[in-house]
mmCIF file of C-alpha atoms in Angstrom:
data_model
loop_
_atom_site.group_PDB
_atom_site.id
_atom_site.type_symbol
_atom_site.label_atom_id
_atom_site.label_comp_id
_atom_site.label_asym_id
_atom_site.label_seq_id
_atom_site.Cartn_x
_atom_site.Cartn_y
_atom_site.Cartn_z
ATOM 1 C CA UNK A 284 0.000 0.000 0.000
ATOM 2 C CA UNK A 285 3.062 2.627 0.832
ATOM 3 C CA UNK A 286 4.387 2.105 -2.447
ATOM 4 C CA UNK A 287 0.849 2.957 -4.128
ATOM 5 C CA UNK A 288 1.298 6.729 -2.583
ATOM 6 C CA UNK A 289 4.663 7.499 -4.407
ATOM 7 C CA UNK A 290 4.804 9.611 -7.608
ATOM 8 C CA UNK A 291 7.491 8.492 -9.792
ATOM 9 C CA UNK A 292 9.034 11.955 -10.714
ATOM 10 C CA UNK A 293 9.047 13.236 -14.022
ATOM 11 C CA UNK A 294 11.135 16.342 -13.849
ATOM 12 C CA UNK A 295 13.653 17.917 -10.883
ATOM 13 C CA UNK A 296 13.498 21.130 -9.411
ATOM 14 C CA UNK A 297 16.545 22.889 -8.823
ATOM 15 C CA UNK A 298 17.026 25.146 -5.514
ATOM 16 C CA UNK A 299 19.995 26.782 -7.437
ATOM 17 C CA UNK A 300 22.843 28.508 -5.569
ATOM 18 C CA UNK A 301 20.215 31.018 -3.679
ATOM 19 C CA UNK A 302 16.846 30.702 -3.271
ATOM 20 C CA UNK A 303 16.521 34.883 -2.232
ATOM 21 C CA UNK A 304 14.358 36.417 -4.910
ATOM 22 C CA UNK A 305 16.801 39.209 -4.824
ATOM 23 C CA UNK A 306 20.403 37.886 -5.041
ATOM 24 C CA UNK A 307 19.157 36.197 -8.493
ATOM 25 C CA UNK A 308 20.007 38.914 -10.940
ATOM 26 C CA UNK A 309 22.923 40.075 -8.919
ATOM 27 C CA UNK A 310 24.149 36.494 -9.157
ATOM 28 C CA UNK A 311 23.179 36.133 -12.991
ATOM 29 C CA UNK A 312 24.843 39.187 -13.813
ATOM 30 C CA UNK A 313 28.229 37.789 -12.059
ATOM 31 C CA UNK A 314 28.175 34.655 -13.742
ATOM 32 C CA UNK A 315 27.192 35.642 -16.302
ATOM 33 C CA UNK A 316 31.039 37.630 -16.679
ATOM 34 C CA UNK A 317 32.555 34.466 -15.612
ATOM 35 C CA UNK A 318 30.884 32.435 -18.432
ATOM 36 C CA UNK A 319 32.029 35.000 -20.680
ATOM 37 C CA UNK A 320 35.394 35.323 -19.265
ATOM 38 C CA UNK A 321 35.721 31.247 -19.169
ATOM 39 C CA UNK A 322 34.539 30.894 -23.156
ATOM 40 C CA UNK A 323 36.576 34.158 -24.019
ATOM 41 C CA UNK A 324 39.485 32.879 -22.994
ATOM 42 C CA UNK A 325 39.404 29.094 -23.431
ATOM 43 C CA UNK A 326 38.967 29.335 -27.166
ATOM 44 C CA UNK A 327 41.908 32.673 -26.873
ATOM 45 C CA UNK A 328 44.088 29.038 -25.308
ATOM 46 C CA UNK A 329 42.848 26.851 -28.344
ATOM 47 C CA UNK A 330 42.958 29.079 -31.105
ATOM 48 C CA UNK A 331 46.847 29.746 -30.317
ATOM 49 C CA UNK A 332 47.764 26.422 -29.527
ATOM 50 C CA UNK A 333 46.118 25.328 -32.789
ATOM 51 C CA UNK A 334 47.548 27.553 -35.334
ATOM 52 C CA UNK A 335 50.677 29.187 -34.009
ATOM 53 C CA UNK A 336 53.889 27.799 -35.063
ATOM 54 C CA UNK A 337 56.028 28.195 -31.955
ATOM 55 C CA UNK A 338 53.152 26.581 -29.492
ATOM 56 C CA UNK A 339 53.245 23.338 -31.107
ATOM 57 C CA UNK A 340 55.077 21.153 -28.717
ATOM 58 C CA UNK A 341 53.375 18.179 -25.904
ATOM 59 C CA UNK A 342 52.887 21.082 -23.424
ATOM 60 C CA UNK A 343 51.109 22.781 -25.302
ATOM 61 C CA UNK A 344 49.091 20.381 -27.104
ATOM 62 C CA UNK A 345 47.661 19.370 -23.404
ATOM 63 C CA UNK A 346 47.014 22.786 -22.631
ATOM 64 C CA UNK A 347 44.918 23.060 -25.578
ATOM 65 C CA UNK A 348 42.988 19.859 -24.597
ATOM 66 C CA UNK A 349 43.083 21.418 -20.631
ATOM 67 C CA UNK A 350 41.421 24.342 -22.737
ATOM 68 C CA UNK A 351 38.274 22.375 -24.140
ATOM 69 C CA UNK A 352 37.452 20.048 -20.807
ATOM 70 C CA UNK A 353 37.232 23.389 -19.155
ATOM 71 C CA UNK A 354 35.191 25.133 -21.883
ATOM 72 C CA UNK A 355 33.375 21.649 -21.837
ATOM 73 C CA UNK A 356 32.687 21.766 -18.040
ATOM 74 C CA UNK A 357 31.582 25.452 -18.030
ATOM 75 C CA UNK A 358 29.104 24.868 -21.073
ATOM 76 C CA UNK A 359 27.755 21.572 -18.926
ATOM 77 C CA UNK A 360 26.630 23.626 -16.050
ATOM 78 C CA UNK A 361 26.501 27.385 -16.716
ATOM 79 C CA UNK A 362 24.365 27.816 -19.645
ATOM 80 C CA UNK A 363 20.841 25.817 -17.326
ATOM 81 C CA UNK A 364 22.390 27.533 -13.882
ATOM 82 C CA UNK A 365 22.268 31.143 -16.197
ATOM 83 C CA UNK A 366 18.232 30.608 -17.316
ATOM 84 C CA UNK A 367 16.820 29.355 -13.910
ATOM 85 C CA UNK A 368 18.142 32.730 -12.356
ATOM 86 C CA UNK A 369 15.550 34.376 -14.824
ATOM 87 C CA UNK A 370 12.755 31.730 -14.466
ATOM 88 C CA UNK A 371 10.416 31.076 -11.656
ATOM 89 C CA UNK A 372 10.264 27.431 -11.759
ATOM 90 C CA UNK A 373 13.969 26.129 -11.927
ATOM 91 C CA UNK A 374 12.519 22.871 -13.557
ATOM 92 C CA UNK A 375 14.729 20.424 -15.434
ATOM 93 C CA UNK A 376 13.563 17.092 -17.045
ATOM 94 C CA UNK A 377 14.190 13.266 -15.874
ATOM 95 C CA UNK A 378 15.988 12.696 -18.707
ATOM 96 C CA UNK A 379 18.016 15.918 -18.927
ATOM 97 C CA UNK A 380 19.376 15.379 -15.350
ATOM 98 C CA UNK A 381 21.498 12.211 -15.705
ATOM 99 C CA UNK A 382 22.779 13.705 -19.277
ATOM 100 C CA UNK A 383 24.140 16.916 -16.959
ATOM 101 C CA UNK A 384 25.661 14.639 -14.839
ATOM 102 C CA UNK A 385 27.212 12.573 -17.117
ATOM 103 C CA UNK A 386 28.817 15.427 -18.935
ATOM 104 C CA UNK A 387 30.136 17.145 -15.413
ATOM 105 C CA UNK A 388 31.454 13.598 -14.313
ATOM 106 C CA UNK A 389 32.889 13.515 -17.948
ATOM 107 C CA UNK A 390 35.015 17.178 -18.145
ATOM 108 C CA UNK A 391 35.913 16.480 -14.221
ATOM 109 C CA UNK A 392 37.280 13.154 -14.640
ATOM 110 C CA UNK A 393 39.058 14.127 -17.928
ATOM 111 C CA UNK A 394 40.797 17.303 -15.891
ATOM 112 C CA UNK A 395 41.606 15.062 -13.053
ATOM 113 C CA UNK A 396 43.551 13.230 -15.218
ATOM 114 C CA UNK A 397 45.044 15.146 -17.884
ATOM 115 C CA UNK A 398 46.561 18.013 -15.028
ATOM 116 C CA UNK A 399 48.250 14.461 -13.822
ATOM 117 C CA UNK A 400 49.664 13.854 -17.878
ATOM 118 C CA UNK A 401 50.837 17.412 -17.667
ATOM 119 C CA UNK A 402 53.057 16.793 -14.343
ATOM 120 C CA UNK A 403 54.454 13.656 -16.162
ATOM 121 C CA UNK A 404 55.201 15.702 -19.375
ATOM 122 C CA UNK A 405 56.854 18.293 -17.142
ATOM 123 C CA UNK A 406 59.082 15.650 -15.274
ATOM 124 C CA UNK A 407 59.763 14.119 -18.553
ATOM 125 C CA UNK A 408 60.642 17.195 -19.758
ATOM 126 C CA UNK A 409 62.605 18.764 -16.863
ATOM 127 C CA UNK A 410 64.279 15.212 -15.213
ATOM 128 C CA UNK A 411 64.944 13.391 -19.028
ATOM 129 C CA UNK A 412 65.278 15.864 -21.198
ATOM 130 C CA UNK A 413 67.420 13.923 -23.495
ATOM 131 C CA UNK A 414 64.427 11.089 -23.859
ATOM 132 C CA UNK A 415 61.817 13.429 -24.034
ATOM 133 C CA UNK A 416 61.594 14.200 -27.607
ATOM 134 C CA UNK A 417 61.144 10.264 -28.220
ATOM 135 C CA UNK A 418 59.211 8.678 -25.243
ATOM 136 C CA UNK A 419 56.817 12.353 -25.283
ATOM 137 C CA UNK A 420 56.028 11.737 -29.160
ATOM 138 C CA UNK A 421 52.994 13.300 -30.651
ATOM 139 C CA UNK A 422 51.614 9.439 -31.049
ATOM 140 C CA UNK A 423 51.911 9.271 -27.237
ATOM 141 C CA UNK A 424 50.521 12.300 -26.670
ATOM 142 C CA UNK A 425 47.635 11.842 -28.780
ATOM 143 C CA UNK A 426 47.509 7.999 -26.880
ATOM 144 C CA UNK A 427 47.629 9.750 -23.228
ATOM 145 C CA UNK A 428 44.958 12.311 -24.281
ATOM 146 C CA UNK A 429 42.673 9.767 -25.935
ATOM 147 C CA UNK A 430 42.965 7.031 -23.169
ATOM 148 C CA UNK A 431 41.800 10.064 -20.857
ATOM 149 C CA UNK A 432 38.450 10.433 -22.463
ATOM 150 C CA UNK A 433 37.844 7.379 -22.930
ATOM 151 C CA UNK A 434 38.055 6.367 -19.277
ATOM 152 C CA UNK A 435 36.415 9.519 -18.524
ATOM 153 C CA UNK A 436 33.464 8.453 -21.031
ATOM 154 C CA UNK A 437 33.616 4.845 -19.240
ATOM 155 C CA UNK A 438 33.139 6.621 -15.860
ATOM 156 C CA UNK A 439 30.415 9.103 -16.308
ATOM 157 C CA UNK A 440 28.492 6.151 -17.711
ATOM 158 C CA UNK A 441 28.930 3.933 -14.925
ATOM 159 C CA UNK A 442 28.660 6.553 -12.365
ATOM 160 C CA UNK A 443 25.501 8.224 -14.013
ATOM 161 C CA UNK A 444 23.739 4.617 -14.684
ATOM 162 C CA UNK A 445 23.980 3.695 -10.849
ATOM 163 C CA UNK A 446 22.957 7.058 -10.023
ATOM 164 C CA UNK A 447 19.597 6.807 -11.947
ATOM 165 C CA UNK A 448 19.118 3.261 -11.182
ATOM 166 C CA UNK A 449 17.653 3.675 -7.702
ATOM 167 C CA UNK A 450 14.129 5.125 -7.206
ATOM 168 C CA UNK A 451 12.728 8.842 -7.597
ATOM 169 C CA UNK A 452 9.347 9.139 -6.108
ATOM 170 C CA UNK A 453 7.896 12.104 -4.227
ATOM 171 C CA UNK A 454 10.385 14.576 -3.502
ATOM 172 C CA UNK A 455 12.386 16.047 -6.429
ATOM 173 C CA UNK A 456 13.935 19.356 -5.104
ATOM 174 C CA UNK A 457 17.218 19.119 -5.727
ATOM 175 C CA UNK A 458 19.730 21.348 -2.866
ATOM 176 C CA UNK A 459 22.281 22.223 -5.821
ATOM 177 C CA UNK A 460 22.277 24.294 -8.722
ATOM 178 C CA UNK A 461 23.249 21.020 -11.350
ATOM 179 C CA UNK A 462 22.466 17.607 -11.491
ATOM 180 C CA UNK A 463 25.022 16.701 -8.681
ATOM 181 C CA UNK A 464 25.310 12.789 -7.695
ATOM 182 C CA UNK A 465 25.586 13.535 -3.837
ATOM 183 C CA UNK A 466 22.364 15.738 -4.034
ATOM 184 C CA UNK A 467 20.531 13.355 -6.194
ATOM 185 C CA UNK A 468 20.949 10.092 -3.611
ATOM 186 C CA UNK A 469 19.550 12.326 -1.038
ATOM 187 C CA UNK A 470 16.277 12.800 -2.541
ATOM 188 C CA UNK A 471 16.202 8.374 -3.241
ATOM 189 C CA UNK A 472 13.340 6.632 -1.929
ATOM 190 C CA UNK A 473 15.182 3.316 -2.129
ATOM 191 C CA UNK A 474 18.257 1.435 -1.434
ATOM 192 C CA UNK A 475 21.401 3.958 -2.547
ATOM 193 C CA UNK A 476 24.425 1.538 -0.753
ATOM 194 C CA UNK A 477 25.382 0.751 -4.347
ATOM 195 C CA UNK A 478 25.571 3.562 -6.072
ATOM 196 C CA UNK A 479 26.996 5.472 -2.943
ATOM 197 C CA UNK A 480 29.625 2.869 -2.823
ATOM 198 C CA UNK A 481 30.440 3.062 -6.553
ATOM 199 C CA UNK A 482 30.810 6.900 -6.468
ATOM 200 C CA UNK A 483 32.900 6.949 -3.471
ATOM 201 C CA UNK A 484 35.238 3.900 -5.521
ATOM 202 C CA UNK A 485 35.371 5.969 -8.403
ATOM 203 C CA UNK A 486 35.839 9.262 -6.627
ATOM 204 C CA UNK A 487 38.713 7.722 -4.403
ATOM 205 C CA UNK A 488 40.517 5.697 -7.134
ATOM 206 C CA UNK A 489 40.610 8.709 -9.567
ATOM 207 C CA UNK A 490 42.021 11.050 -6.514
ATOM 208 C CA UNK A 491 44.638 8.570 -5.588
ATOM 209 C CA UNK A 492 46.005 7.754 -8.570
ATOM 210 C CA UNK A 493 45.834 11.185 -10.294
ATOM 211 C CA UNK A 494 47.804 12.945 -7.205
ATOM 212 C CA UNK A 495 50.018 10.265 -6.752
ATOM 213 C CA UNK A 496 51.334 10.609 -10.041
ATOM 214 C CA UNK A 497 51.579 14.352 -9.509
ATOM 215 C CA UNK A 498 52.926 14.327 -6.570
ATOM 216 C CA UNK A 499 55.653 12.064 -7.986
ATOM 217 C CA UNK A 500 56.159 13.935 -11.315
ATOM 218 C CA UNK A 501 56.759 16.789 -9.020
ATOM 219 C CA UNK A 502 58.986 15.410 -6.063
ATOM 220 C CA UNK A 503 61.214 13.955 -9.249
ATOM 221 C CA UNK A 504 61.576 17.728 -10.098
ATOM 222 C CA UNK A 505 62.114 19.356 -6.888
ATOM 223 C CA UNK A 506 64.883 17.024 -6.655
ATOM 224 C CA UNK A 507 66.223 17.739 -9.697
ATOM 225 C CA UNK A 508 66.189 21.655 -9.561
ATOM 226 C CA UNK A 509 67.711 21.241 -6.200
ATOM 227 C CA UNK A 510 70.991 19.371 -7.835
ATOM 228 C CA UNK A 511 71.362 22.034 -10.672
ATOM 229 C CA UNK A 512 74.347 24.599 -9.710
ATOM 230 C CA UNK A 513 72.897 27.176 -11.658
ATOM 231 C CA UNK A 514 70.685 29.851 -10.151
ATOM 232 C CA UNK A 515 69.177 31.007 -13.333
ATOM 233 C CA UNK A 516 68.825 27.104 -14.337
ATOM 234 C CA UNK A 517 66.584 26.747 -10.811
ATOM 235 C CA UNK A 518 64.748 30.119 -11.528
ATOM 236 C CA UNK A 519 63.697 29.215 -14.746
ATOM 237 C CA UNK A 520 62.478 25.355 -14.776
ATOM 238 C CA UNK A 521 60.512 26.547 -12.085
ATOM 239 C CA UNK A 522 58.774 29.302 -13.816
ATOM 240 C CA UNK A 523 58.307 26.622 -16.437
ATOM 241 C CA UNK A 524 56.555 24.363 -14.288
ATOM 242 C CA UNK A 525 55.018 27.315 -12.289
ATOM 243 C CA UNK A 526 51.693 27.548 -13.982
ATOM 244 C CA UNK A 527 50.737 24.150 -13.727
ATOM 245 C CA UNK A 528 51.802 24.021 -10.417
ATOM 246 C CA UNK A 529 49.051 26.776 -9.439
ATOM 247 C CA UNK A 530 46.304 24.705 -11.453
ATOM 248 C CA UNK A 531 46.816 21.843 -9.602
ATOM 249 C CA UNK A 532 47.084 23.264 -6.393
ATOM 250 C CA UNK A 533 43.629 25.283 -7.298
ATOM 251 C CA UNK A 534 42.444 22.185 -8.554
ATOM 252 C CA UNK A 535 42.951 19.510 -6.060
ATOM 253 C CA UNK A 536 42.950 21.480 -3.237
ATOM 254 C CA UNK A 537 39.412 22.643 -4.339
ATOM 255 C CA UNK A 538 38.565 18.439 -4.603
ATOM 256 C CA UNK A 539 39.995 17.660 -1.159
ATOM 257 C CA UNK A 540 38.535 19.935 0.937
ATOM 258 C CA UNK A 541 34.848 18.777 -0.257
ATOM 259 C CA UNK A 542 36.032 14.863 0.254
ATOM 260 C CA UNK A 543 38.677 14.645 3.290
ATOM 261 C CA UNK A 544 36.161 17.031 5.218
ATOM 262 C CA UNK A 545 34.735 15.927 8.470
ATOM 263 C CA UNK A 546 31.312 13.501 7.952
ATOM 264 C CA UNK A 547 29.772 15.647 10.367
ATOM 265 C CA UNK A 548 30.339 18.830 9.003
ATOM 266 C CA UNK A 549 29.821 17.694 5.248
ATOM 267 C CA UNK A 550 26.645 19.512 3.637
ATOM 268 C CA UNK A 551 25.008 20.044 0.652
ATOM 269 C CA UNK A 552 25.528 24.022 0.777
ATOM 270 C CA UNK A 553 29.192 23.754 1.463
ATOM 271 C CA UNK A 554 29.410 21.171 -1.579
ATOM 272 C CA UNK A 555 27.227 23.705 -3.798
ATOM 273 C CA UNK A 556 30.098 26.637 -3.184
ATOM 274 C CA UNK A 557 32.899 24.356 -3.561
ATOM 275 C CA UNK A 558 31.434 23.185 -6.906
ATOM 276 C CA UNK A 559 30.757 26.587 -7.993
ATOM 277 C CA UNK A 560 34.372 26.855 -7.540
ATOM 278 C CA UNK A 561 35.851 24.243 -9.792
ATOM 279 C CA UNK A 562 32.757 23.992 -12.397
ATOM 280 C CA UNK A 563 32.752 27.691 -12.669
ATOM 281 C CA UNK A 564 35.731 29.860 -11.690
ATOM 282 C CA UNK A 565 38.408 27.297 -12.096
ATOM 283 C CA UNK A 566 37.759 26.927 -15.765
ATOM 284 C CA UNK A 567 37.876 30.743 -16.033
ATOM 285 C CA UNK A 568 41.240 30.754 -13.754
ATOM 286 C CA UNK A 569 42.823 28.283 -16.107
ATOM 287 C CA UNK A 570 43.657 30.636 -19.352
ATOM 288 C CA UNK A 571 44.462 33.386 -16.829
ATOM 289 C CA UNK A 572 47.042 31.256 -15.005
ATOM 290 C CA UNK A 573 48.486 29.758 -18.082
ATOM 291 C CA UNK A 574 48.822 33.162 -20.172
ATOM 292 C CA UNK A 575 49.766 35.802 -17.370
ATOM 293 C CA UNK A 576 53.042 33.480 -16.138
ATOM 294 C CA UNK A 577 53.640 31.864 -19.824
ATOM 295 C CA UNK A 578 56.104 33.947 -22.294
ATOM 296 C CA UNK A 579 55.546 31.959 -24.715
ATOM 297 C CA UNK A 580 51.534 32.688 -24.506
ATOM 298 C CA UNK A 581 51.721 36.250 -24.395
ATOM 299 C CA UNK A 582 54.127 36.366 -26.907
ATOM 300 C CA UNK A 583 52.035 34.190 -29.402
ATOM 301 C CA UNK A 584 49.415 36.224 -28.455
ATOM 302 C CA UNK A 585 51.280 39.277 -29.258
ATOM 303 C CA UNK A 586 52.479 38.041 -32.167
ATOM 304 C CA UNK A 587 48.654 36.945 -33.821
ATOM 305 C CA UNK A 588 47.493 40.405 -33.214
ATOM 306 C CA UNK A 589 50.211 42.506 -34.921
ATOM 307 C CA UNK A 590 50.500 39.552 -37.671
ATOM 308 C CA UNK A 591 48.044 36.950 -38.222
ATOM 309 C CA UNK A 592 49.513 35.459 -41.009
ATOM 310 C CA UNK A 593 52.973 35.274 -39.635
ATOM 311 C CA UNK A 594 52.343 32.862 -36.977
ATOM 312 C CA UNK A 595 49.968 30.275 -38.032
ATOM 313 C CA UNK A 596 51.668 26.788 -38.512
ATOM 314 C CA UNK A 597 52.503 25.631 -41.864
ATOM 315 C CA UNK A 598 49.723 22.917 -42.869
#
């Protein structure tokens, strides 16, 4: 008989970031400049990487892919989070949900991992810099970059399948401004040990693995700055490494505060600002960290706008 008084739900209601009549086009208007920030210069990142001539090396070729997960993570979340600070009824459909959330899950895993490919390219670059040329080949690179998606892909489909394979009956307000896993279980009317346990696997194997092989990448460097008798040698494969360095601190910092936080302090709100963080203003960070402490950015940059012609890479 209690299962004859459920509604199966149709559609989700999304609380947002703010649920203050007022704050909503103060809050549109502000990300609405980081949307346009992140988009502006995301495709500034790819379009140089792409065509100019002196940006075509393995660092750069991941910072161009960096480039599109980010510009595919902000287009994911902020284009739905933009209209429901307009609309009364922040409605979005059963079957839009789990295709939100398998995109997010898909641009997040894909960052998690390619910021790790970056550290090895760096170490590669910085600790073998005689083997580099051959074991960083553009046939690997295009092999790291590709075996990144695809486990990405794999993930958001597993993730997003157990997600939406438990029960939604009743109550379909969701405390989040996206389709967020965590928020979604909450609202379950049945059994979510499965799914909870295969999101915390996935969430803690990715984590792991990803900043152990940073932190690795970048012990391996530390070491090897610290042997090098030259001062200027020191101050510049640091600066090298120094942008990347920042995103991943951003980045996984951002990550580990929302998981390695206290069970009894852990709530919804406090996950909605940290994911505003690295959906939103991380992927509008990124071309700002990479261009303002990269030369060779600025100077491609520089270079496109006096002469366009000049720079792009022979076909």
């Amino acid at each position: 008989m209690a299962s004859e008084n459920f509604t199966r739900v149709v559609e989700f209601i999304l609380i947002g970031i703010s649920e203050c009549p007022e704050l909503q086009i103060p809050l549109f208007l502000i990300f609405l400049v980081i949307y346009g920030l992140t988009l502006a210069g995301n495709l500034c990142i790819i379009i140089l990487t792409s065509i100019d001539s002196q940006l075509q090396t393995p660092m750069y070729f991941f910072l161009r892919h960096l480039a599109l997960i980010s510009l595919g993570n902000s287009n994911v979340i902020a284009p739905k989070m933009l209209i429901n600070f307009l609309v009364k009824r922040k409605t979005t459909s059963y079957y839009e949900c789990p295709t939100q959330l398998s995109g997010f899950l898909l641009f997040t895993v894909s960052e998690i991992f390619l910021l790790a490919v970056m550290a090895y390219d760096r170490y590669m670059a910085i600790c073998n810099p005689l083997l580099y040329i051959m074991v960083i080949s553009r046939r690997i690179c295009l092999l790291l970059v590709s075996l990144t998606y695809l486990y990405s892909f794999f993930t958001a489909i597993v993730v997003s399948s157990c997600v939406f394979s438990v029960s939604y009956c009743s109550s379909n307000v969701i405390n989040h401004f996206y389709c967020d896993n965590v928020a979604l279980l909450a609202l379950s009317c049945s059994d979510t040990h499965f799914p909870e346990t295969t999101v915390f696997i996935f969430s803690a194997t990715n984590l792991f693995f990803s900043i152990t092989m940073v932190s690795v990448s970048y012990i391996n460097i530390v070491l090897s700055v610290l042997k090098m008798h030259s001062s200027e040698g020191r101050k510049k494969t640091f600066s090298a490494c120094g942008s990347h360095m920042m995103a991943v601190t951003v980045f996984y910092g951002t990550l580990l505060f929302m998981y390695l936080q206290p069970r009894t302090n852990h709530s919804l709100d406090t996950d909605k600002m940290a994911s505003v963080f690295y959906t939103l203003v991380i992927p509008m960070l990124n071309p700002l960290i990479y261009s303002l402490r990269n030369k060779d950015v600025k100077t491609a940059l520089k270079r496109l706008l006096k002469n366009p012609c000049s720079s792009v890479k022979s076909m």
